[in-house]
CSV table of C-alpha atoms in Angstrom, one decimal:
chain,number,residue,atom,x,y,z
A,29,MET,CA,-1.8,-2.4,-14.6
A,30,LEU,CA,-3.7,-0.5,-11.9
A,31,VAL,CA,-5.8,-2.1,-9.4
A,32,THR,CA,-9.4,-1.2,-10.0
A,33,GLU,CA,-11.3,-2.6,-7.0
A,34,CYS,CA,-10.7,-3.9,-3.4
A,35,THR,CA,-12.3,-4.3,0.0
A,36,THR,CA,-11.4,-2.4,3.0
A,37,GLY,CA,-10.6,-3.2,6.8
A,38,GLU,CA,-7.7,-2.3,9.1
A,39,GLU,CA,-5.9,-5.5,8.8
A,40,GLU,CA,-6.3,-5.9,5.0
A,41,PHE,CA,-5.4,-2.2,4.6
A,42,ILE,CA,-2.0,-2.8,6.2
A,43,GLN,CA,-1.3,-6.2,4.6
A,44,ARG,CA,-2.3,-5.2,1.0
A,45,ILE,CA,0.0,-2.1,1.1
A,46,VAL,CA,2.9,-3.9,2.7
A,47,THR,CA,2.7,-6.9,0.4
A,48,ARG,CA,2.4,-4.8,-2.8
A,49,TYR,CA,5.0,-2.4,-1.7
A,50,LEU,CA,7.6,-5.0,-1.0
A,51,TYR,CA,6.8,-6.8,-4.2
A,52,LEU,CA,7.3,-3.8,-6.4
A,53,LYS,CA,10.2,-2.7,-4.5
A,54,GLN,CA,12.0,-6.1,-4.9
A,55,ARG,CA,14.3,-5.1,-2.1
A,56,GLY,CA,14.1,-6.2,1.6
A,57,LEU,CA,11.5,-8.1,3.6
A,58,VAL,CA,10.5,-5.6,6.2
A,59,ILE,CA,9.1,-2.1,6.2
A,60,SER,CA,11.4,0.8,7.5
A,61,PRO,CA,10.1,2.9,10.6
A,62,ARG,CA,9.7,5.9,8.3
A,63,ASP,CA,7.5,3.9,5.9
A,64,TRP,CA,5.4,2.6,8.6
A,65,GLN,CA,4.6,6.2,9.7
A,66,TYR,CA,3.2,6.9,6.3
A,67,ILE,CA,1.0,3.8,6.4
A,68,CYS,CA,-0.1,4.8,9.9
A,69,ARG,CA,-1.0,8.3,8.6
A,70,TRP,CA,-3.1,7.0,5.7
A,71,LEU,CA,-4.9,4.8,8.0
A,72,ALA,CA,-5.7,7.7,10.4
A,73,GLN,CA,-6.8,9.7,7.5
A,74,ASN,CA,-9.1,7.2,6.2
A,75,ILE,CA,-7.6,7.1,2.9
A,76,PRO,CA,-9.1,4.4,0.7
A,77,LEU,CA,-7.0,1.3,0.1
A,78,ILE,CA,-7.6,1.6,-3.6
A,79,THR,CA,-6.2,5.1,-3.6
A,80,VAL,CA,-2.9,3.9,-1.9
A,81,LEU,CA,-2.6,0.8,-4.2
A,82,LYS,CA,-3.1,3.1,-7.3
A,83,ALA,CA,-0.4,5.4,-5.9
A,84,LEU,CA,2.0,2.5,-5.6
A,85,GLU,CA,1.5,1.4,-9.1
A,86,ILE,CA,1.8,5.0,-10.4
A,87,GLY,CA,4.9,5.7,-8.4
A,88,PHE,CA,6.8,2.6,-9.3
A,89,ALA,CA,5.8,3.0,-13.0
A,90,GLU,CA,7.1,6.6,-13.0
A,91,MET,CA,10.3,5.5,-11.4
A,92,THR,CA,10.8,2.7,-14.0
A,93,GLU,CA,10.4,5.3,-16.8
A,94,HIS,CA,13.2,7.4,-15.3
A,95,THR,CA,15.4,4.2,-14.5
A,96,ALA,CA,15.2,5.1,-10.8
A,97,ARG,CA,14.0,3.3,-7.7
A,98,VAL,CA,11.4,4.2,-5.2
A,99,ARG,CA,13.3,4.2,-2.0
A,100,SER,CA,10.7,5.0,0.5
A,101,LEU,CA,6.9,5.6,0.8
A,102,ALA,CA,7.7,9.4,0.9
A,103,TYR,CA,7.5,9.5,-2.8
A,104,ILE,CA,4.3,7.5,-2.9
A,105,ASP,CA,2.9,9.8,-0.3
A,106,ARG,CA,2.9,12.8,-2.7
A,107,ILE,CA,0.9,10.7,-5.2
A,108,VAL,CA,-1.6,9.5,-2.5
A,109,THR,CA,-2.2,13.2,-1.4
A,110,ARG,CA,-2.9,14.1,-5.1
A,111,LEU,CA,-5.2,11.2,-5.8
A,112,GLU,CA,-7.1,11.7,-2.6
A,113,ARG,CA,-7.6,15.4,-3.2
A,114,GLU,CA,-8.9,14.6,-6.7
A,115,ARG,CA,-11.1,12.0,-5.4
A,116,ARG,CA,-12.7,14.2,-2.7
A,117,LEU,CA,-13.1,17.1,-5.2
A,118,MET,CA,-14.8,14.7,-7.6
A,119,GLN,CA,-17.3,13.7,-4.9
A,120,ILE,CA,-18.6,17.3,-4.7
A,121,GLY,CA,-20.1,16.9,-8.1
A,122,ARG,CA,-20.4,19.5,-10.8
A,123,PRO,CA,-22.0,22.7,-9.7
A,124,LYS,CA,-25.2,23.8,-11.3
A,125,GLU,CA,-25.3,26.1,-14.1
A,126,ASN,CA,-24.3,29.7,-13.1
A,127,GLU,CA,-23.5,28.3,-9.7
A,128,THR,CA,-20.0,28.0,-8.5
A,129,LYS,CA,-18.6,27.2,-5.0
A,130,SER,CA,-15.2,27.5,-3.6
A,131,THR,CA,-13.6,24.7,-1.8
A,132,SER,CA,-14.2,26.5,1.5
A,133,GLU,CA,-17.9,26.9,0.8
A,134,VAL,CA,-18.3,23.2,0.0
A,135,MET,CA,-16.3,22.3,3.1
A,136,ARG,CA,-18.5,24.6,5.1
A,137,ASP,CA,-21.6,22.8,3.8
A,138,GLY,CA,-20.0,19.5,4.6
A,139,LEU,CA,-19.2,20.6,8.2
A,140,THR,CA,-23.0,21.8,8.5
A,141,ARG,CA,-24.1,18.3,7.4
A,142,ILE,CA,-21.8,16.6,9.9
A,143,ILE,CA,-23.4,18.8,12.7
A,144,ALA,CA,-27.0,17.7,11.7
A,145,GLU,CA,-25.8,14.1,11.6
A,146,LEU,CA,-24.3,14.4,15.2
A,147,GLU,CA,-27.3,16.2,16.4
A,148,GLU,CA,-29.5,13.3,15.3
A,149,ILE,CA,-27.2,10.7,17.0
A,150,ALA,CA,-27.2,12.8,20.2
A,151,LYS,CA,-31.0,12.6,20.3
A,152,LYS,CA,-30.9,8.8,20.1
A,153,GLU,CA,-27.8,8.2,22.2
A,154,GLY,CA,-28.2,10.2,25.4
A,155,ASP,CA,-24.8,9.1,26.9
A,156,LEU,CA,-23.1,10.7,24.0
A,157,ALA,CA,-24.9,14.0,24.2
A,158,HIS,CA,-22.2,15.9,26.2
A,159,PRO,CA,-19.1,14.8,24.0
A,160,ILE,CA,-21.1,15.4,20.9
A,161,SER,CA,-22.3,18.9,22.0
A,162,ASN,CA,-18.6,19.8,22.6
A,163,THR,CA,-17.7,18.5,19.2
A,164,ILE,CA,-20.5,20.4,17.5
A,165,LEU,CA,-19.2,23.6,19.2
A,166,ASN,CA,-15.8,23.1,18.0
A,167,ILE,CA,-17.1,22.5,14.4
A,168,ARG,CA,-19.2,25.7,14.6
A,169,ARG,CA,-15.9,27.6,15.6
A,170,LEU,CA,-14.2,26.1,12.7
A,171,ILE,CA,-17.1,27.3,10.4
A,172,ASP,CA,-16.7,30.6,11.8
A,173,GLU,CA,-13.0,30.7,11.0
A,174,ILE,CA,-13.7,29.6,7.4
A,175,ASP,CA,-16.1,32.4,7.0
A,176,THR,CA,-13.8,35.1,8.5
A,177,ARG,CA,-10.3,33.8,7.6
A,178,SER,CA,-8.7,32.5,4.5
A,179,LEU,CA,-8.0,28.8,5.5
A,180,ASP,CA,-6.4,26.5,3.0
A,181,PHE,CA,-7.7,23.1,2.1
A,182,ASP,CA,-5.1,21.2,4.1
A,183,HIS,CA,-5.4,23.4,7.3
A,184,ILE,CA,-9.2,22.6,7.3
A,185,LEU,CA,-8.8,18.9,7.0
A,186,LYS,CA,-6.1,19.0,9.8
A,187,ARG,CA,-8.5,20.8,12.1
A,188,VAL,CA,-11.3,18.5,11.3
A,189,THR,CA,-9.2,15.5,12.1
A,190,GLN,CA,-8.2,17.2,15.4
A,191,ILE,CA,-12.0,17.6,16.3
A,192,GLU,CA,-12.6,14.0,15.4
A,193,ASP,CA,-9.6,13.0,17.7
A,194,GLY,CA,-11.2,14.9,20.5
A,195,LEU,CA,-14.6,13.2,20.0
A,196,PHE,CA,-13.0,9.8,20.1
A,197,ARG,CA,-11.1,10.5,23.3
A,198,SER,CA,-14.2,11.8,25.0
A,199,VAL,CA,-16.2,8.7,23.9
A,200,PHE,CA,-13.3,6.2,24.9
A,201,ASN,CA,-12.6,7.8,28.2
A,202,ARG,CA,-16.4,7.3,29.2
A,203,LEU,CA,-16.1,3.5,28.5
A,204,GLU,CA,-15.7,0.9,31.3
A,205,GLU,CA,-12.3,-0.4,31.7
A,206,GLU,CA,-13.5,-3.8,30.5
A,207,LYS,CA,-14.8,-2.3,27.2
A,208,LYS,CA,-11.6,-0.3,26.8
A,209,ARG,CA,-9.5,-3.5,27.0
A,210,TYR,CA,-11.8,-5.1,24.5
A,211,TYR,CA,-11.0,-2.5,21.9
A,212,GLU,CA,-7.2,-2.7,22.8
A,213,LYS,CA,-7.3,-6.6,22.4
A,214,LYS,CA,-9.2,-6.1,19.0
A,215,ALA,CA,-6.6,-3.8,17.7
A,216,ASP,CA,-3.7,-6.0,18.9
A,217,LYS,CA,-5.2,-9.0,17.2
A,218,THR,CA,-5.3,-7.0,13.8
A,219,LEU,CA,-1.6,-6.1,14.3
A,220,THR,CA,-0.3,-9.5,15.4
A,221,ARG,CA,0.9,-10.6,12.0
A,222,PHE,CA,2.8,-7.3,11.4
A,223,LYS,CA,4.5,-6.7,14.9
A,224,ALA,CA,7.6,-8.6,14.0
A,225,ASN,CA,8.4,-6.0,11.3
A,226,MET,CA,7.3,-2.9,13.0
A,227,PRO,CA,9.3,-0.7,15.4
A,228,GLU,CA,7.6,-0.2,18.7
A,229,LYS,CA,6.6,3.5,18.1
A,230,ALA,CA,4.9,2.4,14.8
A,231,ILE,CA,3.0,-0.4,16.8
A,232,GLN,CA,1.7,2.0,19.4
A,233,SER,CA,0.8,4.7,16.8
A,234,THR,CA,-1.0,2.2,14.6
A,235,LYS,CA,-2.8,0.6,17.6
A,236,ARG,CA,-4.1,4.0,18.7
A,237,LYS,CA,-5.4,4.7,15.2
A,238,LEU,CA,-7.1,1.3,15.0
A,239,ILE,CA,-8.9,1.8,18.3
A,240,LYS,CA,-10.1,5.1,17.2
A,241,SER,CA,-11.4,3.7,13.9
A,242,ILE,CA,-13.1,0.8,15.6
A,243,VAL,CA,-14.7,2.8,18.3
A,244,LEU,CA,-16.2,5.5,16.1
A,245,ARG,CA,-17.6,3.0,13.7
A,246,ASP,CA,-19.1,0.9,16.6
A,247,PHE,CA,-20.9,4.1,18.0
A,248,ASP,CA,-22.2,4.8,14.3
A,249,LEU,CA,-20.6,8.2,14.4
A,250,PRO,CA,-20.4,9.8,10.9
A,251,PRO,CA,-17.1,10.1,9.0
A,252,PHE,CA,-15.5,13.5,9.5
A,253,ASN,CA,-15.0,14.2,5.9
A,254,PRO,CA,-16.6,17.4,4.9
A,255,LEU,CA,-16.2,16.7,1.1
A,256,ILE,CA,-18.3,13.6,1.1
């Protein structure tokens, strides 16, 4: 039976995935370093919790039919990617009659919308004007590349993530040390219950992604998803 609804949050995101994965796997009590990397990536990519939970159910059901076992989240990751792509394309909506748009055109429109939202934020938050202006410049460059080159879906999303990372670093580096420590402690608190079962690299990687998520949300910066 597939999960049909859930709420999100960094700690719940990790807890729900780990708990359900280990339950379905019925082997072991800890997550491997490799599996932690997949969870970190889904978190960084803002994959909805419901998408990952559905992918787990689908993946284990498929393996059961073939009398095989899901040995790692690598198999689930392929399903997550497929479900997320379908979800994003569904959000585009059906084109009007006699009007069709390629994925690149839709993503260009989405990036243009993100620019407009950032410009509005820059007007209200003067302190963010400089990092936002640099971000807008990078988005415009990406739009130019979309117009002049054949960029595939995954490449565009990767570039968008890189631009978002750059904005986060600019905002975070401008914070006072006390504020930086506040965000670091907040991320540490979220990870407390998981650290015993996480390799050090996974802890640090997840912590960085949590800090990014919290900071961007606190500054009311728009989600960098050109397909929303």
